[in-house]
mmCIF file of C-alpha atoms in Angstrom:
data_model
loop_
_atom_site.group_PDB
_atom_site.id
_atom_site.type_symbol
_atom_site.label_atom_id
_atom_site.label_comp_id
_atom_site.label_asym_id
_atom_site.label_seq_id
_atom_site.Cartn_x
_atom_site.Cartn_y
_atom_site.Cartn_z
ATOM 1 C CA UNK A 1251 61.452 -8.863 10.104
ATOM 2 C CA UNK A 1252 58.039 -10.708 9.258
ATOM 3 C CA UNK A 1253 55.543 -8.491 6.970
ATOM 4 C CA UNK A 1254 52.548 -8.009 6.640
ATOM 5 C CA UNK A 1255 49.976 -11.254 6.334
ATOM 6 C CA UNK A 1256 46.493 -12.254 5.477
ATOM 7 C CA UNK A 1257 44.114 -15.195 6.138
ATOM 8 C CA UNK A 1258 42.832 -16.983 4.907
ATOM 9 C CA UNK A 1259 44.318 -16.833 1.141
ATOM 10 C CA UNK A 1260 41.215 -18.018 -0.388
ATOM 11 C CA UNK A 1261 37.972 -18.873 1.054
ATOM 12 C CA UNK A 1262 35.023 -19.650 -0.777
ATOM 13 C CA UNK A 1263 31.481 -18.589 0.190
ATOM 14 C CA UNK A 1264 27.976 -18.871 -0.593
ATOM 15 C CA UNK A 1265 25.282 -16.273 -1.514
ATOM 16 C CA UNK A 1266 24.452 -14.913 1.288
ATOM 17 C CA UNK A 1267 26.551 -16.249 4.209
ATOM 18 C CA UNK A 1268 29.025 -14.078 6.343
ATOM 19 C CA UNK A 1269 33.080 -14.166 5.633
ATOM 20 C CA UNK A 1270 36.014 -12.649 8.024
ATOM 21 C CA UNK A 1271 39.099 -11.857 6.265
ATOM 22 C CA UNK A 1272 42.034 -10.824 8.744
ATOM 23 C CA UNK A 1273 44.907 -8.712 8.707
ATOM 24 C CA UNK A 1274 48.333 -8.405 10.882
ATOM 25 C CA UNK A 1275 50.210 -6.210 9.878
ATOM 26 C CA UNK A 1276 54.315 -5.480 10.419
ATOM 27 C CA UNK A 1277 54.507 -4.535 13.726
ATOM 28 C CA UNK A 1278 54.772 -0.907 14.751
ATOM 29 C CA UNK A 1279 52.978 0.059 11.636
ATOM 30 C CA UNK A 1280 50.481 2.075 13.039
ATOM 31 C CA UNK A 1281 48.323 2.820 9.512
ATOM 32 C CA UNK A 1282 46.615 -0.194 7.910
ATOM 33 C CA UNK A 1283 44.960 -0.077 4.741
ATOM 34 C CA UNK A 1284 42.520 -2.298 3.262
ATOM 35 C CA UNK A 1285 41.563 -2.586 -0.506
ATOM 36 C CA UNK A 1286 39.963 -4.591 -3.133
ATOM 37 C CA UNK A 1287 40.778 -5.527 -6.287
ATOM 38 C CA UNK A 1288 38.048 -7.074 -8.591
ATOM 39 C CA UNK A 1289 39.688 -8.995 -12.032
ATOM 40 C CA UNK A 1290 41.377 -6.769 -14.516
ATOM 41 C CA UNK A 1291 40.709 -4.084 -12.059
ATOM 42 C CA UNK A 1292 42.450 -1.401 -10.115
ATOM 43 C CA UNK A 1293 42.896 -0.981 -6.556
ATOM 44 C CA UNK A 1294 39.134 0.392 -5.288
ATOM 45 C CA UNK A 1295 40.140 2.076 -1.678
ATOM 46 C CA UNK A 1296 38.096 0.937 0.768
ATOM 47 C CA UNK A 1297 38.776 1.275 4.686
ATOM 48 C CA UNK A 1298 41.747 3.205 6.580
ATOM 49 C CA UNK A 1299 42.695 2.559 10.121
ATOM 50 C CA UNK A 1300 45.393 5.051 12.059
ATOM 51 C CA UNK A 1301 46.723 4.321 15.383
ATOM 52 C CA UNK A 1302 43.116 5.064 17.598
ATOM 53 C CA UNK A 1303 41.414 7.724 15.342
ATOM 54 C CA UNK A 1304 38.260 7.245 13.567
ATOM 55 C CA UNK A 1305 39.029 5.292 10.591
ATOM 56 C CA UNK A 1306 37.973 6.687 7.159
ATOM 57 C CA UNK A 1307 35.798 4.239 5.842
ATOM 58 C CA UNK A 1308 34.637 6.485 2.573
ATOM 59 C CA UNK A 1309 35.733 3.491 0.630
ATOM 60 C CA UNK A 1310 33.567 1.298 1.963
ATOM 61 C CA UNK A 1311 31.133 0.121 -0.852
ATOM 62 C CA UNK A 1312 27.924 -0.740 0.850
ATOM 63 C CA UNK A 1313 26.788 -0.922 4.777
ATOM 64 C CA UNK A 1314 27.185 -4.950 4.047
ATOM 65 C CA UNK A 1315 30.996 -4.380 4.816
ATOM 66 C CA UNK A 1316 33.121 -3.306 7.505
ATOM 67 C CA UNK A 1317 36.131 -3.888 9.820
ATOM 68 C CA UNK A 1318 37.751 -3.378 12.847
ATOM 69 C CA UNK A 1319 41.197 -2.973 14.167
ATOM 70 C CA UNK A 1320 41.580 -4.868 17.490
ATOM 71 C CA UNK A 1321 44.960 -2.905 19.820
ATOM 72 C CA UNK A 1322 46.274 -0.981 17.249
ATOM 73 C CA UNK A 1323 47.074 -4.440 15.371
ATOM 74 C CA UNK A 1324 45.204 -6.656 14.420
ATOM 75 C CA UNK A 1325 42.525 -6.014 11.253
ATOM 76 C CA UNK A 1326 39.487 -7.654 10.414
ATOM 77 C CA UNK A 1327 37.528 -7.061 7.158
ATOM 78 C CA UNK A 1328 33.810 -8.417 7.669
ATOM 79 C CA UNK A 1329 31.034 -8.860 4.469
ATOM 80 C CA UNK A 1330 27.638 -9.991 5.282
ATOM 81 C CA UNK A 1331 25.429 -11.113 3.252
ATOM 82 C CA UNK A 1332 28.418 -11.903 0.052
ATOM 83 C CA UNK A 1333 26.967 -11.010 -3.311
ATOM 84 C CA UNK A 1334 28.982 -12.743 -6.082
ATOM 85 C CA UNK A 1335 29.874 -8.980 -7.150
ATOM 86 C CA UNK A 1336 32.021 -9.052 -3.719
ATOM 87 C CA UNK A 1337 34.013 -11.928 -5.765
ATOM 88 C CA UNK A 1338 37.733 -10.624 -5.494
ATOM 89 C CA UNK A 1339 40.697 -10.239 -3.933
ATOM 90 C CA UNK A 1340 41.780 -7.818 -0.566
ATOM 91 C CA UNK A 1341 44.600 -7.141 0.032
ATOM 92 C CA UNK A 1342 45.760 -5.286 3.475
ATOM 93 C CA UNK A 1343 48.595 -2.646 3.575
ATOM 94 C CA UNK A 1344 50.077 -1.348 6.523
ATOM 95 C CA UNK A 1345 53.018 1.723 6.671
ATOM 96 C CA UNK A 1346 55.011 3.017 9.441
ATOM 97 C CA UNK A 1347 52.635 6.224 9.820
ATOM 98 C CA UNK A 1348 50.274 8.095 7.301
ATOM 99 C CA UNK A 1349 51.976 8.734 4.419
ATOM 100 C CA UNK A 1350 54.682 6.739 4.320
ATOM 101 C CA UNK A 1351 55.016 3.651 1.875
ATOM 102 C CA UNK A 1352 52.287 0.564 1.699
ATOM 103 C CA UNK A 1353 54.198 -2.865 2.574
ATOM 104 C CA UNK A 1354 50.962 -4.768 1.313
ATOM 105 C CA UNK A 1355 49.480 -8.559 2.225
ATOM 106 C CA UNK A 1356 49.744 -10.932 -0.001
ATOM 107 C CA UNK A 1357 45.644 -10.944 -0.057
ATOM 108 C CA UNK A 1358 42.596 -13.149 0.470
ATOM 109 C CA UNK A 1359 41.594 -14.112 -3.054
ATOM 110 C CA UNK A 1360 37.494 -14.668 -2.269
ATOM 111 C CA UNK A 1361 34.599 -16.480 -4.484
ATOM 112 C CA UNK A 1362 31.172 -15.993 -4.326
ATOM 113 C CA UNK A 1363 29.301 -19.016 -5.584
ATOM 114 C CA UNK B 1431 38.485 15.153 -5.721
ATOM 115 C CA UNK B 1432 42.073 13.296 -6.691
ATOM 116 C CA UNK B 1433 42.122 11.060 -9.449
ATOM 117 C CA UNK B 1434 45.062 9.086 -10.998
ATOM 118 C CA UNK B 1435 45.341 7.691 -14.954
ATOM 119 C CA UNK B 1436 47.310 4.493 -16.393
ATOM 120 C CA UNK B 1437 46.038 5.532 -19.342
ATOM 121 C CA UNK B 1438 47.544 1.931 -21.020
ATOM 122 C CA UNK B 1439 45.653 -0.518 -19.980
ATOM 123 C CA UNK B 1440 48.059 -3.426 -21.732
ATOM 124 C CA UNK B 1441 51.843 -2.474 -22.842
ATOM 125 C CA UNK B 1442 54.157 -4.752 -25.182
ATOM 126 C CA UNK B 1443 57.856 -4.324 -25.399
ATOM 127 C CA UNK B 1444 60.333 -6.119 -26.560
ATOM 128 C CA UNK B 1445 63.295 -7.463 -24.317
ATOM 129 C CA UNK B 1446 66.143 -5.040 -24.271
ATOM 130 C CA UNK B 1447 64.163 -2.739 -25.611
ATOM 131 C CA UNK B 1448 63.189 0.805 -23.465
ATOM 132 C CA UNK B 1449 59.724 0.661 -21.994
ATOM 133 C CA UNK B 1450 58.054 4.369 -20.185
ATOM 134 C CA UNK B 1451 54.464 3.444 -18.238
ATOM 135 C CA UNK B 1452 52.524 6.612 -18.164
ATOM 136 C CA UNK B 1453 50.893 8.315 -15.108
ATOM 137 C CA UNK B 1454 48.957 10.948 -14.967
ATOM 138 C CA UNK B 1455 47.056 12.630 -11.108
ATOM 139 C CA UNK B 1456 44.884 15.039 -10.082
ATOM 140 C CA UNK B 1457 45.250 16.299 -6.267
ATOM 141 C CA UNK B 1458 44.668 19.195 -4.844
ATOM 142 C CA UNK B 1459 48.691 20.198 -3.914
ATOM 143 C CA UNK B 1460 51.752 18.149 -4.797
ATOM 144 C CA UNK B 1461 51.235 14.412 -3.488
ATOM 145 C CA UNK B 1462 52.798 11.674 -3.040
ATOM 146 C CA UNK B 1463 53.619 9.493 -5.622
ATOM 147 C CA UNK B 1464 54.332 5.968 -6.130
ATOM 148 C CA UNK B 1465 54.743 2.664 -8.634
ATOM 149 C CA UNK B 1466 54.419 -0.979 -7.420
ATOM 150 C CA UNK B 1467 54.720 -3.685 -9.352
ATOM 151 C CA UNK B 1468 52.114 -6.975 -8.626
ATOM 152 C CA UNK B 1469 53.360 -9.984 -10.991
ATOM 153 C CA UNK B 1470 51.176 -13.357 -11.332
ATOM 154 C CA UNK B 1471 50.330 -14.744 -8.294
ATOM 155 C CA UNK B 1472 52.246 -11.893 -6.018
ATOM 156 C CA UNK B 1473 52.032 -9.536 -3.636
ATOM 157 C CA UNK B 1474 52.383 -5.979 -4.606
ATOM 158 C CA UNK B 1475 55.885 -4.383 -4.118
ATOM 159 C CA UNK B 1476 56.940 -0.507 -3.799
ATOM 160 C CA UNK B 1477 58.983 0.481 -7.063
ATOM 161 C CA UNK B 1478 60.316 3.504 -6.647
ATOM 162 C CA UNK B 1479 58.585 6.642 -4.494
ATOM 163 C CA UNK B 1480 58.667 10.827 -4.568
ATOM 164 C CA UNK B 1481 58.314 12.849 -1.800
ATOM 165 C CA UNK B 1482 59.864 16.018 -2.802
ATOM 166 C CA UNK B 1483 63.238 17.072 -4.028
ATOM 167 C CA UNK B 1484 64.783 15.578 -6.677
ATOM 168 C CA UNK B 1485 62.073 15.204 -9.537
ATOM 169 C CA UNK B 1486 63.184 12.212 -11.073
ATOM 170 C CA UNK B 1487 64.093 9.489 -8.423
ATOM 171 C CA UNK B 1488 65.245 5.223 -8.926
ATOM 172 C CA UNK B 1489 64.038 2.672 -7.948
ATOM 173 C CA UNK B 1490 64.488 -1.034 -7.702
ATOM 174 C CA UNK B 1491 65.468 -3.427 -10.675
ATOM 175 C CA UNK B 1492 66.720 -0.340 -12.600
ATOM 176 C CA UNK B 1493 63.455 1.154 -12.765
ATOM 177 C CA UNK B 1494 63.066 5.004 -12.499
ATOM 178 C CA UNK B 1495 60.386 7.659 -12.728
ATOM 179 C CA UNK B 1496 60.188 11.353 -13.248
ATOM 180 C CA UNK B 1497 57.960 13.825 -11.377
ATOM 181 C CA UNK B 1498 56.687 16.738 -13.953
ATOM 182 C CA UNK B 1499 54.352 19.069 -11.741
ATOM 183 C CA UNK B 1500 53.278 21.488 -15.094
ATOM 184 C CA UNK B 1501 52.019 17.850 -16.480
ATOM 185 C CA UNK B 1502 50.921 16.172 -14.071
ATOM 186 C CA UNK B 1503 52.521 12.736 -14.493
ATOM 187 C CA UNK B 1504 54.914 11.047 -12.905
ATOM 188 C CA UNK B 1505 56.466 8.005 -15.855
ATOM 189 C CA UNK B 1506 57.725 5.462 -15.173
ATOM 190 C CA UNK B 1507 61.135 4.467 -17.057
ATOM 191 C CA UNK B 1508 63.191 2.040 -17.564
ATOM 192 C CA UNK B 1509 66.102 1.951 -19.906
ATOM 193 C CA UNK B 1510 66.458 -2.528 -20.961
ATOM 194 C CA UNK B 1511 64.134 -4.566 -20.545
ATOM 195 C CA UNK B 1512 64.200 -7.643 -18.523
ATOM 196 C CA UNK B 1513 61.785 -10.743 -19.531
ATOM 197 C CA UNK B 1514 60.933 -10.955 -15.355
ATOM 198 C CA UNK B 1515 60.260 -7.527 -15.615
ATOM 199 C CA UNK B 1516 56.114 -9.065 -16.552
ATOM 200 C CA UNK B 1517 53.568 -8.311 -14.414
ATOM 201 C CA UNK B 1518 50.968 -5.486 -13.892
ATOM 202 C CA UNK B 1519 52.650 -1.803 -12.864
ATOM 203 C CA UNK B 1520 50.170 0.299 -10.504
ATOM 204 C CA UNK B 1521 50.698 4.010 -10.055
ATOM 205 C CA UNK B 1522 49.236 5.246 -6.861
ATOM 206 C CA UNK B 1523 49.197 8.979 -4.929
ATOM 207 C CA UNK B 1524 48.279 10.807 -2.395
ATOM 208 C CA UNK B 1525 47.875 10.873 1.061
ATOM 209 C CA UNK B 1526 46.779 8.481 3.337
ATOM 210 C CA UNK B 1527 43.871 8.675 1.280
ATOM 211 C CA UNK B 1528 45.643 6.269 -1.750
ATOM 212 C CA UNK B 1529 44.065 5.708 -4.621
ATOM 213 C CA UNK B 1530 45.827 3.617 -7.444
ATOM 214 C CA UNK B 1531 45.232 3.785 -11.285
ATOM 215 C CA UNK B 1532 43.905 0.610 -12.998
ATOM 216 C CA UNK B 1533 47.160 -0.250 -13.381
ATOM 217 C CA UNK B 1534 49.466 -1.336 -16.937
ATOM 218 C CA UNK B 1535 50.385 -4.668 -17.853
ATOM 219 C CA UNK B 1536 53.704 -4.802 -19.458
ATOM 220 C CA UNK B 1537 53.949 -8.267 -21.876
ATOM 221 C CA UNK B 1538 57.841 -8.493 -22.793
ATOM 222 C CA UNK B 1539 58.614 -10.637 -26.149
ATOM 223 C CA UNK B 1540 61.357 -12.467 -26.158
#
């Protein structure tokens, strides 16, 4: 079956612009996660959605970052007023339930000039 | 607070040699433990996981890992490394609030 998909695969933007990154999880997966991977760094947890519960936003680095998940499926990560330090690969993962194996998408590589 | 430490940033081994990648964690209870591999230009792929039961778990591609509660470790091993194993390896622990280590980059010498 289809895996986790993310779009766009690459995004180049100018400092100060807003960007939206999209994640399509595996059908039937109730849990969805966003991570950020900076060059040479591990994965930094950003936000977690579980079903219709309030998301765990504890990893969002600033109020410029937000995410939503519509209809318990597709998720959008929005970065407002992008900064150069936001340049990274943004990874989305989904799992059937919380605590179970996460399946990762290919990521969106964001470059802020 | 939970955390994951992968002490080795970069490891180089010869093809055919054995491999051990270290992972230590700090967690309030027995966590779920995972190893993922990220090949160049690829997404993360699960190698193996430990939830409970037998502390020696087998994964894909000939990898195994052993959970040692007394040492708070979950080291990844492979008896004979292949050139295609060159990649970045990430240890992860947690529940819904997963935490990943910084990764260990494996280089395989011919």
